[in-house]
GROMACS .gro file of C-alpha atoms in nm:
model
  384
    1MET     CA    1 -10.464   1.360   0.956
    2ARG     CA    2 -10.684   1.328   0.664
    3ALA     CA    3 -10.628   1.716   0.557
    4ILE     CA    4 -10.274   1.610   0.604
    5ALA     CA    5 -10.277   1.337   0.352
    6ALA     CA    6 -10.478   1.549   0.107
    7LEU     CA    7 -10.211   1.808   0.142
    8ALA     CA    8  -9.971   1.539  -0.004
    9ALA     CA    9 -10.139   1.449  -0.243
   10ASP     CA   10 -10.206   1.797  -0.380
   11THR     CA   11  -9.821   1.834  -0.348
   12LEU     CA   12  -9.727   1.547  -0.538
   13ARG     CA   13  -9.943   1.632  -0.815
   14ARG     CA   14  -9.787   1.985  -0.835
   15SER     CA   15  -9.473   1.858  -0.846
   16LEU     CA   16  -9.519   1.589  -1.102
   17THR     CA   17  -9.690   1.860  -1.323
   18ALA     CA   18  -9.416   2.113  -1.267
   19CYS     CA   19  -9.154   1.852  -1.396
   20VAL     CA   20  -9.345   1.776  -1.708
   21VAL     CA   21  -9.365   2.169  -1.789
   22LEU     CA   22  -9.005   2.198  -1.726
   23VAL     CA   23  -8.931   1.884  -1.969
   24VAL     CA   24  -9.148   2.005  -2.221
   25ALA     CA   25  -9.022   2.373  -2.232
   26TYR     CA   26  -8.692   2.235  -2.220
   27SER     CA   27  -8.734   2.014  -2.527
   28LEU     CA   28  -8.870   2.310  -2.741
   29SER     CA   29  -8.631   2.552  -2.618
   30PRO     CA   30  -8.358   2.720  -2.883
   31ALA     CA   31  -8.093   2.592  -2.687
   32ALA     CA   32  -8.223   2.224  -2.691
   33VAL     CA   33  -8.296   2.253  -3.058
   34THR     CA   34  -7.917   2.383  -3.142
   35GLN     CA   35  -7.805   2.146  -2.931
   36LEU     CA   36  -7.963   1.843  -3.127
   37HIS     CA   37  -7.907   1.977  -3.454
   38VAL     CA   38  -7.590   2.145  -3.482
   39ASN     CA   39  -7.317   1.899  -3.634
   40PRO     CA   40  -7.019   1.949  -3.412
   41VAL     CA   41  -6.764   1.822  -3.645
   42ALA     CA   42  -6.914   2.051  -3.927
   43SER     CA   43  -6.922   2.337  -3.660
   44GLY     CA   44  -6.561   2.286  -3.546
   45SER     CA   45  -6.361   2.183  -3.835
   46VAL     CA   46  -6.100   2.395  -4.036
   47ARG     CA   47  -6.228   2.537  -4.339
   48GLY     CA   48  -5.948   2.751  -4.513
   49VAL     CA   49  -5.874   2.892  -4.823
   50TYR     CA   50  -5.523   3.014  -4.979
   51ARG     CA   51  -5.548   3.358  -5.098
   52PHE     CA   52  -5.271   3.579  -5.240
   53SER     CA   53  -5.410   3.931  -5.332
   54SER     CA   54  -5.735   3.954  -5.193
   55THR     CA   55  -5.813   4.100  -4.870
   56ALA     CA   56  -6.180   4.094  -4.912
   57TRP     CA   57  -6.209   3.902  -4.524
   58SER     CA   58  -6.578   3.978  -4.475
   59THR     CA   59  -6.664   3.843  -4.832
   60ILE     CA   60  -6.467   3.495  -4.781
   61ALA     CA   61  -6.585   3.458  -4.425
   62GLY     CA   62  -6.914   3.480  -4.581
   63LEU     CA   63  -6.863   3.199  -4.804
   64GLY     CA   64  -6.837   2.991  -4.474
   65PHE     CA   65  -6.451   2.970  -4.443
   66ASN     CA   66  -6.317   3.021  -4.070
   67TRP     CA   67  -5.942   3.036  -4.182
   68VAL     CA   68  -5.708   3.187  -4.430
   69THR     CA   69  -5.347   3.204  -4.508
   70ASP     CA   70  -5.082   3.473  -4.429
   71GLY     CA   71  -5.264   3.595  -4.119
   72GLY     CA   72  -5.055   3.657  -3.781
   73ALA     CA   73  -4.982   3.961  -3.550
   74ASN     CA   74  -4.642   4.005  -3.777
   75THR     CA   75  -4.857   4.118  -4.057
   76ASN     CA   76  -5.105   4.417  -4.167
   77TYR     CA   77  -5.357   4.152  -4.231
   78TYR     CA   78  -5.439   4.061  -3.860
   79PRO     CA   79  -5.658   4.317  -3.771
   80GLY     CA   80  -5.880   4.271  -4.088
   81GLN     CA   81  -5.904   3.914  -4.063
   82LYS     CA   82  -6.003   3.911  -3.668
   83ALA     CA   83  -6.241   4.143  -3.757
   84ALA     CA   84  -6.423   3.937  -3.993
   85GLY     CA   85  -6.412   3.624  -3.776
   86LEU     CA   86  -6.134   3.453  -3.943
   87VAL     CA   87  -5.821   3.271  -3.840
   88GLY     CA   88  -5.500   3.355  -4.011
   89MET     CA   89  -5.229   3.081  -4.039
   90VAL     CA   90  -4.894   3.265  -4.018
   91TRP     CA   91  -4.624   3.205  -4.307
   92LEU     CA   92  -4.289   3.121  -4.181
   93PRO     CA   93  -4.085   3.064  -4.513
   94ALA     CA   94  -3.826   2.847  -4.298
   95TYR     CA   95  -3.714   2.583  -4.572
   96SER     CA   96  -3.643   2.566  -4.941
   97ASN     CA   97  -3.769   2.266  -5.140
   98SER     CA   98  -3.521   2.357  -5.430
   99THR     CA   99  -3.202   2.335  -5.190
  100CYS     CA  100  -3.334   2.115  -4.909
  101THR     CA  101  -3.195   2.351  -4.666
  102GLU     CA  102  -3.356   2.586  -4.378
  103THR     CA  103  -3.367   2.955  -4.466
  104MET     CA  104  -3.441   3.102  -4.141
  105SER     CA  105  -3.203   3.050  -3.814
  106ASP     CA  106  -3.386   2.931  -3.507
  107ALA     CA  107  -3.346   3.309  -3.355
  108GLN     CA  108  -3.578   3.447  -3.669
  109ILE     CA  109  -3.836   3.183  -3.602
  110THR     CA  110  -3.849   3.265  -3.261
  111GLN     CA  111  -3.888   3.617  -3.318
  112VAL     CA  112  -4.165   3.543  -3.549
  113VAL     CA  113  -4.356   3.347  -3.262
  114GLN     CA  114  -4.258   3.596  -2.997
  115THR     CA  115  -4.423   3.867  -3.235
  116ASN     CA  116  -4.726   3.668  -3.220
  117VAL     CA  117  -4.727   3.606  -2.894
  118SER     CA  118  -4.684   3.982  -2.792
  119GLY     CA  119  -4.927   4.068  -3.008
  120GLY     CA  120  -5.259   3.842  -2.874
  121ASN     CA  121  -5.208   3.576  -3.124
  122ALA     CA  122  -5.060   3.274  -2.880
  123GLY     CA  123  -5.163   2.946  -3.004
  124ALA     CA  124  -5.109   3.018  -3.387
  125VAL     CA  125  -5.089   2.795  -3.636
  126TYR     CA  126  -4.731   2.812  -3.843
  127GLN     CA  127  -4.736   2.707  -4.249
  128VAL     CA  128  -4.376   2.627  -4.238
  129GLY     CA  129  -4.252   2.639  -4.624
  130ASP     CA  130  -4.437   2.428  -4.864
  131GLU     CA  131  -4.419   2.071  -5.012
  132PRO     CA  132  -4.093   1.990  -4.864
  133THR     CA  133  -4.043   1.674  -5.026
  134ALA     CA  134  -4.137   1.790  -5.405
  135ASN     CA  135  -3.783   1.780  -5.536
  136GLY     CA  136  -3.706   1.478  -5.340
  137CYS     CA  137  -3.573   1.655  -5.014
  138ALA     CA  138  -3.496   1.431  -4.706
  139ALA     CA  139  -3.690   1.707  -4.507
  140ARG     CA  140  -3.826   1.543  -4.230
  141ALA     CA  141  -3.522   1.602  -3.949
  142ALA     CA  142  -3.543   1.958  -4.082
  143TYR     CA  143  -3.889   2.004  -3.946
  144VAL     CA  144  -3.879   1.838  -3.667
  145HIS     CA  145  -3.598   2.059  -3.546
  146MET     CA  146  -3.830   2.367  -3.689
  147THR     CA  147  -4.127   2.237  -3.493
  148SER     CA  148  -3.916   2.232  -3.158
  149VAL     CA  149  -3.810   2.565  -3.222
  150VAL     CA  150  -4.150   2.697  -3.255
  151HIS     CA  151  -4.310   2.497  -2.957
  152ALA     CA  152  -3.989   2.645  -2.746
  153ALA     CA  153  -4.119   3.024  -2.823
  154ASP     CA  154  -4.493   2.925  -2.769
  155HIS     CA  155  -4.610   2.578  -2.617
  156ALA     CA  156  -4.952   2.623  -2.783
  157ALA     CA  157  -4.826   2.659  -3.108
  158ARG     CA  158  -4.875   2.408  -3.378
  159THR     CA  159  -4.666   2.390  -3.689
  160TRP     CA  160  -4.858   2.287  -4.035
  161VAL     CA  161  -4.720   2.205  -4.369
  162ALA     CA  162  -4.887   2.116  -4.741
  163ASP     CA  163  -4.748   1.754  -4.858
  164ASP     CA  164  -4.768   1.675  -5.222
  165GLN     CA  165  -4.640   1.308  -5.136
  166PHE     CA  166  -4.967   1.192  -5.339
  167ASN     CA  167  -4.987   1.440  -5.610
  168ASP     CA  168  -4.865   1.240  -5.891
  169PRO     CA  169  -5.111   1.062  -6.083
  170SER     CA  170  -4.870   0.779  -6.141
  171THR     CA  171  -4.939   0.639  -5.791
  172SER     CA  172  -4.637   0.412  -5.846
  173ASN     CA  173  -4.418   0.681  -5.799
  174TRP     CA  174  -4.544   0.754  -5.459
  175PRO     CA  175  -4.278   0.722  -5.197
  176ALA     CA  176  -4.365   0.405  -4.950
  177GLY     CA  177  -4.519   0.501  -4.609
  178LEU     CA  178  -4.546   0.870  -4.506
  179PRO     CA  179  -4.182   1.021  -4.484
  180MET     CA  180  -4.331   1.352  -4.309
  181LYS     CA  181  -4.546   1.174  -4.021
  182GLY     CA  182  -4.437   1.335  -3.696
  183SER     CA  183  -4.235   1.621  -3.836
  184VAL     CA  184  -4.492   1.870  -3.798
  185ASP     CA  185  -4.832   1.903  -3.602
  186ILE     CA  186  -5.065   1.900  -3.860
  187LEU     CA  187  -5.000   1.764  -4.216
  188ALA     CA  188  -5.228   1.861  -4.495
  189PHE     CA  189  -5.205   1.651  -4.822
  190ASP     CA  190  -5.267   1.831  -5.166
  191ILE     CA  191  -5.409   1.626  -5.456
  192TYR     CA  192  -5.470   1.822  -5.755
  193PRO     CA  193  -5.631   1.539  -5.979
  194CYS     CA  194  -5.790   1.728  -6.290
  195GLN     CA  195  -5.525   1.749  -6.563
  196SER     CA  196  -5.592   1.640  -6.884
  197GLY     CA  197  -5.931   1.434  -6.930
  198PRO     CA  198  -6.159   1.318  -6.619
  199CYS     CA  199  -6.018   1.409  -6.271
  200HIS     CA  200  -5.826   1.101  -6.139
  201LEU     CA  201  -6.024   1.085  -5.807
  202ASN     CA  202  -5.865   0.770  -5.737
  203MET     CA  203  -5.576   0.958  -5.633
  204ILE     CA  204  -5.770   1.068  -5.339
  205ASP     CA  205  -5.924   0.733  -5.216
  206LEU     CA  206  -5.573   0.573  -5.273
  207ALA     CA  207  -5.408   0.848  -5.028
  208ILE     CA  208  -5.692   0.795  -4.774
  209GLN     CA  209  -5.597   0.406  -4.746
  210ARG     CA  210  -5.224   0.530  -4.705
  211ILE     CA  211  -5.290   0.767  -4.435
  212HIS     CA  212  -5.513   0.506  -4.223
  213SER     CA  213  -5.245   0.257  -4.269
  214VAL     CA  214  -4.986   0.466  -4.109
  215GLY     CA  215  -5.224   0.568  -3.821
  216LEU     CA  216  -5.199   0.938  -3.879
  217THR     CA  217  -5.513   1.119  -3.747
  218ASN     CA  218  -5.354   1.491  -3.724
  219TRP     CA  219  -5.438   1.583  -4.105
  220GLU     CA  220  -5.600   1.790  -4.359
  221PHE     CA  221  -5.669   1.799  -4.717
  222ILE     CA  222  -5.658   2.050  -5.001
  223LEU     CA  223  -5.908   2.064  -5.269
  224GLN     CA  224  -5.801   2.191  -5.609
  225ASP     CA  225  -5.987   2.505  -5.729
  226PHE     CA  226  -5.742   2.646  -5.962
  227GLY     CA  227  -5.645   2.629  -6.374
  228PRO     CA  228  -5.563   2.608  -6.606
  229CYS     CA  229  -5.220   2.626  -6.490
  230GLU     CA  230  -4.906   2.396  -6.622
  231SER     CA  231  -5.035   2.039  -6.659
  232TRP     CA  232  -5.369   2.114  -6.474
  233ARG     CA  233  -5.686   2.206  -6.617
  234ALA     CA  234  -5.946   2.405  -6.452
  235PRO     CA  235  -6.211   2.169  -6.268
  236ASN     CA  236  -6.571   2.280  -6.282
  237ALA     CA  237  -6.795   2.312  -5.979
  238THR     CA  238  -6.895   1.926  -5.992
  239GLU     CA  239  -6.569   1.822  -6.006
  240VAL     CA  240  -6.472   2.032  -5.733
  241LEU     CA  241  -6.780   1.910  -5.507
  242GLN     CA  242  -6.677   1.552  -5.638
  243GLN     CA  243  -6.339   1.570  -5.462
  244PHE     CA  244  -6.476   1.702  -5.118
  245GLN     CA  245  -6.702   1.391  -5.164
  246HIS     CA  246  -6.416   1.174  -5.205
  247TRP     CA  247  -6.235   1.305  -4.889
  248GLN     CA  248  -6.523   1.309  -4.697
  249GLY     CA  249  -6.553   1.108  -4.412
  250ALA     CA  250  -6.197   0.989  -4.362
  251GLY     CA  251  -6.120   1.138  -4.064
  252ALA     CA  252  -5.972   1.474  -4.152
  253ILE     CA  253  -5.956   1.750  -3.937
  254GLY     CA  254  -6.033   2.017  -4.175
  255TYR     CA  255  -5.951   2.123  -4.534
  256TRP     CA  256  -5.845   2.413  -4.779
  257PHE     CA  257  -5.911   2.525  -5.119
  258TYR     CA  258  -5.643   2.610  -5.330
  259THR     CA  259  -5.705   2.903  -5.423
  260TYR     CA  260  -5.930   3.177  -5.379
  261ASP     CA  261  -5.765   3.404  -5.625
  262SER     CA  262  -5.474   3.382  -5.883
  263ASP     CA  263  -5.141   3.253  -5.777
  264GLY     CA  264  -4.932   3.418  -6.053
  265SER     CA  265  -5.072   3.305  -6.381
  266CYS     CA  266  -5.297   3.030  -6.223
  267PRO     CA  267  -5.649   3.152  -6.179
  268GLY     CA  268  -5.830   3.069  -5.860
  269ASN     CA  269  -6.181   2.999  -5.760
  270VAL     CA  270  -6.289   2.841  -6.096
  271GLY     CA  271  -6.553   2.629  -5.957
  272GLY     CA  272  -6.739   2.942  -5.845
  273SER     CA  273  -6.826   3.076  -5.546
  274SER     CA  274  -7.167   2.877  -5.491
  275VAL     CA  275  -6.978   2.555  -5.482
  276LEU     CA  276  -6.722   2.708  -5.230
  277LYS     CA  277  -7.080   2.805  -4.992
  278GLN     CA  278  -7.203   2.472  -5.066
  279ILE     CA  279  -6.890   2.259  -4.943
  280ASN     CA  280  -6.838   2.494  -4.630
  281GLY     CA  281  -7.187   2.388  -4.526
  282LEU     CA  282  -7.107   2.016  -4.506
  283ALA     CA  283  -6.977   1.789  -4.245
  284VAL     CA  284  -6.630   1.686  -4.312
  285ASN     CA  285  -6.692   1.358  -4.115
  286PRO     CA  286  -7.088   1.324  -4.120
  287GLY     CA  287  -7.254   1.133  -3.829
  288SER     CA  288  -6.925   1.058  -3.630
  289ALA     CA  289  -6.737   1.258  -3.352
  290PRO     CA  290  -6.414   1.463  -3.436
  291PRO     CA  291  -6.104   1.263  -3.445
  292ALA     CA  292  -5.879   1.261  -3.145
  293PRO     CA  293  -5.631   1.473  -3.221
  294SER     CA  294  -5.268   1.347  -3.229
  295ALA     CA  295  -4.994   1.410  -2.948
  296ARG     CA  296  -4.757   1.613  -3.076
  297PRO     CA  297  -4.468   1.492  -3.282
  298ALA     CA  298  -4.197   1.358  -3.081
  299SER     CA  299  -3.943   1.628  -3.225
  300PRO     CA  300  -4.098   1.909  -3.449
  301PRO     CA  301  -4.004   2.001  -3.770
  302ALA     CA  302  -3.913   2.274  -4.005
  303ALA     CA  303  -4.052   2.533  -4.229
  304GLN     CA  304  -4.118   2.566  -4.599
  305THR     CA  305  -4.242   2.830  -4.848
  306PRO     CA  306  -4.649   2.874  -4.874
  307GLY     CA  307  -4.863   2.842  -5.180
  308PRO     CA  308  -4.827   2.603  -5.431
  309LYS     CA  309  -4.496   2.584  -5.611
  310SER     CA  310  -4.361   2.403  -5.915
  311SER     CA  311  -4.522   2.257  -6.203
  312PRO     CA  312  -4.612   1.887  -6.216
  313GLY     CA  313  -4.594   1.717  -6.521
  314ALA     CA  314  -4.794   1.438  -6.603
  315ASN     CA  315  -4.570   1.236  -6.359
  316SER     CA  316  -4.477   1.474  -6.125
  317SER     CA  317  -4.598   1.582  -5.805
  318SER     CA  318  -4.647   1.942  -5.697
  319LYS     CA  319  -4.840   2.255  -5.665
  320PRO     CA  320  -4.848   2.547  -5.914
  321PRO     CA  321  -4.612   2.846  -5.891
  322GLY     CA  322  -4.550   2.964  -5.535
  323LYS     CA  323  -4.702   3.288  -5.400
  324GLN     CA  324  -4.506   3.602  -5.188
  325SER     CA  325  -4.489   3.632  -4.860
  326PRO     CA  326  -4.759   3.855  -4.714
  327THR     CA  327  -4.684   4.235  -4.629
  328THR     CA  328  -4.542   4.239  -4.273
  329SER     CA  329  -4.575   4.477  -3.980
  330ASN     CA  330  -4.267   4.331  -3.815
  331GLY     CA  331  -4.080   4.018  -3.845
  332ASN     CA  332  -4.026   3.817  -4.151
  333ALA     CA  333  -4.301   3.594  -4.197
  334SER     CA  334  -4.714   3.594  -4.129
  335ALA     CA  335  -4.825   3.420  -3.868
  336SER     CA  336  -5.212   3.291  -3.813
  337PRO     CA  337  -5.406   3.391  -3.506
  338GLY     CA  338  -5.565   3.244  -3.205
  339THR     CA  339  -5.660   2.886  -3.199
  340SER     CA  340  -5.518   2.601  -3.329
  341PRO     CA  341  -5.699   2.374  -3.573
  342ALA     CA  342  -5.676   2.102  -3.279
  343ASP     CA  343  -5.859   2.373  -3.028
  344SER     CA  344  -6.101   2.430  -3.302
  345LEU     CA  345  -6.195   2.095  -3.332
  346ARG     CA  346  -6.348   2.078  -2.988
  347PRO     CA  347  -6.767   2.088  -3.016
  348MET     CA  348  -6.898   2.336  -2.782
  349LEU     CA  349  -7.197   2.147  -2.797
  350THR     CA  350  -7.310   1.769  -2.792
  351ALA     CA  351  -7.623   1.557  -2.812
  352VAL     CA  352  -7.541   1.373  -2.523
  353GLU     CA  353  -7.466   1.663  -2.295
  354SER     CA  354  -7.783   1.852  -2.434
  355SER     CA  355  -7.978   1.549  -2.287
  356ARG     CA  356  -7.831   1.567  -1.943
  357LEU     CA  357  -8.057   1.843  -1.839
  358PRO     CA  358  -8.415   1.681  -1.902
  359LEU     CA  359  -8.285   1.348  -1.779
  360ALA     CA  360  -8.185   1.558  -1.478
  361VAL     CA  361  -8.532   1.694  -1.460
  362ILE     CA  362  -8.749   1.360  -1.480
  363GLY     CA  363  -8.489   1.205  -1.219
  364ILE     CA  364  -8.573   1.489  -0.967
  365GLY     CA  365  -8.966   1.434  -1.084
  366ALA     CA  366  -8.938   1.049  -0.985
  367LEU     CA  367  -8.774   1.158  -0.674
  368LEU     CA  368  -9.056   1.382  -0.553
  369ALA     CA  369  -9.302   1.110  -0.670
  370GLY     CA  370  -9.155   0.879  -0.451
  371ILE     CA  371  -9.145   1.098  -0.160
  372GLY     CA  372  -9.511   1.199  -0.210
  373VAL     CA  373  -9.617   0.812  -0.230
  374ALA     CA  374  -9.417   0.744   0.077
  375LEU     CA  375  -9.553   1.052   0.271
  376SER     CA  376  -9.912   0.938   0.181
  377TYR     CA  377  -9.891   0.601   0.243
  378MET     CA  378  -9.727   0.660   0.593
  379LEU     CA  379 -10.039   0.926   0.681
  380ARG     CA  380 -10.292   0.655   0.566
  381ARG     CA  381 -10.169   0.406   0.832
  382ARG     CA  382 -10.161   0.678   1.115
  383THR     CA  383 -10.567   0.762   1.020
  384LYS     CA  384 -10.663   0.382   1.032
   0.00000   0.00000   0.00000
């Protein structure tokens, strides 16, 4: 019996030693290190850039971007963007903010979406027009309708539009509430604060207060990286970074730079590539989990024209001149491939999940230790 007791004690020691080795080995493994240090928000957020003529997809991706405009299986850009690891947002020129009317029929919108689905680009994000309310249009109902058309053709698709509601330095001119809320799946707010004199960064702070006050969760922001153009001057690298810092931590699901290259007579990437890479390496919402995506709008919205358009005066809100639609291989607009921003927000790794394995190993070790102690105690009693 004493031999059995000795064997039990030896088994106990071996079990505990094995558990300790497993815990230490796991804590030093690359997987554990990655899981503890990867910021799920930084790794999953949309980091996009407007582009007009450039097709240097690998260079753009090398700056830390994961999204670009003018993508989709209905364009010639799709293969190159996909090969570079970029997701291209699909341009859907379905609304005019000059005439306040839809410019594509439901059948035309459906055709673009179906082309993307059949081309392997289901679940794309569709950039429906541009700045729908810039000229006073009551565009919400049209956008709700167009969003429903997109969803009917592809349930996984999402609609997106740039909203310039907060792009007037005279903040008293801002419309009340958030007129476009619920019209598209994702609203992206463009605030270009650098005109004459210092940048009006308070515009960003006030916009964030309004966004929070209406409970919007699926939203992005657009940074000014262009100029001189109309009423805007070119921000320097520090001012581009300051824009991001004012938006940072506000709960956005991603952001875009306007613009990587020239939009007509408006030079782009005026802050320089270094600041692009710097910002793309920062967390959008440091130290917090990604915001829970909003439910789809009750009724989907309509489309608009891409790229900043119209020249805001000191008291007007809007983007620089608009852009041309991308070259298409079929259909009349361009789409963005693959996943939606909401999908890209789901982090692949979290610290909580990474802690489960070592805890499980410790638990097994404790169980084995308990069994060993009980067995040893029983054997001792029998030998007395």
